[in-house]
XYZ file of N, CA and C in Angstrom:
153
model
N -84.565 -45.159 190.966
C -83.168 -45.186 191.897
C -82.529 -44.322 191.239
N -82.343 -43.751 192.896
C -80.969 -42.674 192.440
C -79.761 -42.867 193.067
N -78.373 -42.131 192.812
C -77.230 -42.225 192.670
C -76.531 -41.727 192.979
N -76.782 -40.720 193.812
C -76.481 -40.249 195.281
C -75.962 -38.906 194.371
N -75.855 -38.624 193.588
C -75.273 -37.529 192.375
C -76.833 -35.969 191.932
N -77.767 -36.525 192.694
C -79.001 -35.676 192.347
C -78.500 -34.643 193.092
N -78.611 -34.372 194.079
C -78.148 -32.823 194.584
C -77.174 -32.007 193.729
N -75.835 -32.954 193.824
C -75.027 -31.970 192.654
C -75.531 -31.727 191.379
N -76.292 -33.057 190.281
C -76.881 -32.579 189.342
C -77.885 -30.700 189.606
N -78.113 -30.791 190.773
C -79.273 -29.299 190.864
C -78.738 -28.652 190.469
N -77.982 -28.782 191.762
C -76.754 -27.712 191.979
C -75.954 -27.539 190.515
N -75.302 -27.845 189.127
C -74.859 -27.442 188.662
C -75.816 -27.274 187.234
N -77.406 -27.637 187.626
C -78.209 -27.209 186.399
C -78.566 -25.549 187.110
N -78.516 -24.968 188.469
C -78.782 -23.988 188.886
C -77.494 -23.086 188.270
N -76.000 -23.659 188.452
C -75.047 -23.000 188.334
C -75.538 -22.689 186.314
N -76.084 -23.861 185.957
C -75.671 -23.133 184.162
C -76.811 -22.291 183.819
N -77.912 -21.961 184.444
C -79.027 -21.694 184.201
C -78.776 -19.442 185.569
N -78.082 -20.117 185.875
C -77.092 -18.539 186.784
C -78.627 -18.329 188.050
N -78.611 -19.651 188.040
C -79.449 -19.325 189.871
C -78.984 -19.625 190.882
N -78.940 -18.928 191.558
C -78.242 -19.403 192.899
C -79.235 -20.176 193.932
N -77.873 -21.327 194.563
C -78.475 -22.684 195.698
C -79.477 -21.755 196.760
N -80.290 -22.396 196.672
C -81.476 -21.780 197.666
C -80.623 -21.689 199.190
N -80.129 -22.769 199.434
C -79.167 -22.919 200.860
C -78.355 -22.662 201.163
N -77.440 -21.898 199.728
C -76.389 -21.073 200.635
C -77.228 -19.789 200.544
N -78.256 -19.176 200.202
C -78.940 -17.739 199.983
C -79.512 -17.912 201.628
N -80.018 -19.092 201.781
C -80.821 -18.687 203.774
C -79.978 -18.719 204.656
N -78.374 -19.781 204.008
C -77.345 -19.659 205.295
C -77.022 -17.914 204.873
N -76.752 -17.325 203.846
C -75.878 -16.123 204.438
C -77.200 -14.895 204.847
N -78.614 -15.916 204.571
C -79.606 -14.276 205.139
C -79.426 -14.500 206.500
N -79.400 -15.641 206.733
C -78.968 -16.029 208.634
C -77.780 -15.229 208.985
N -76.566 -15.541 208.609
C -75.507 -15.255 209.069
C -75.548 -13.715 209.369
N -75.986 -12.942 208.518
C -76.260 -11.662 207.962
C -77.083 -11.110 208.907
N -77.769 -11.669 209.299
C -79.078 -10.864 210.195
C -78.680 -11.125 211.403
N -77.969 -12.472 211.848
C -77.171 -11.894 213.075
C -76.186 -11.182 213.666
N -74.823 -11.003 212.544
C -74.068 -10.057 212.276
C -74.983 -8.608 212.976
N -75.874 -7.868 212.138
C -76.558 -7.174 212.223
C -76.804 -7.079 213.862
N -77.921 -7.746 214.366
C -78.367 -8.214 215.506
C -77.280 -8.294 216.350
N -75.994 -8.153 216.422
C -75.148 -8.421 217.607
C -74.149 -6.884 217.393
N -74.329 -6.220 215.871
C -74.565 -4.674 216.063
C -74.984 -4.225 216.963
N -76.311 -3.746 216.497
C -76.730 -3.459 217.425
C -77.583 -3.735 218.925
N -77.559 -5.077 219.605
C -76.650 -5.324 220.402
C -76.125 -4.604 221.152
N -74.805 -4.702 220.779
C -73.292 -3.585 220.866
C -73.568 -2.392 221.025
N -73.991 -1.463 220.344
C -74.735 -0.327 220.468
C -75.527 0.828 221.461
N -76.677 -0.795 221.951
C -77.675 -0.263 222.746
C -76.939 -0.482 224.031
N -75.618 -1.632 224.435
C -75.269 -1.500 225.472
C -74.139 -0.440 225.540
N -72.986 -0.102 224.469
C -72.544 1.374 224.951
C -73.353 2.680 225.577
N -74.451 2.621 224.896
C -75.334 3.686 224.579
C -75.598 3.929 226.573
N -76.622 2.568 226.783
C -76.949 2.268 228.218
C -75.490 2.550 228.885
N -74.674 2.293 228.512
C -73.207 2.260 229.714
C -72.706 3.894 229.346
N -73.343 4.489 228.768
C -72.514 6.163 229.136
C -70.451 5.473 228.407
N -70.108 4.577 227.619
C -69.158 4.885 227.585
C -68.859 5.254 226.041
């Protein structure tokens, strides 16, 4: 039987041991990768138009 606090306890235990939350790592990776792709796309657009 769970009391709904399993995720909270898991995050607290990881924090206590200095580990990071894997869900946050995946989200941060996705956001940074999207930003890099957008930057490269903008550079390619600028280079193609010659402006």
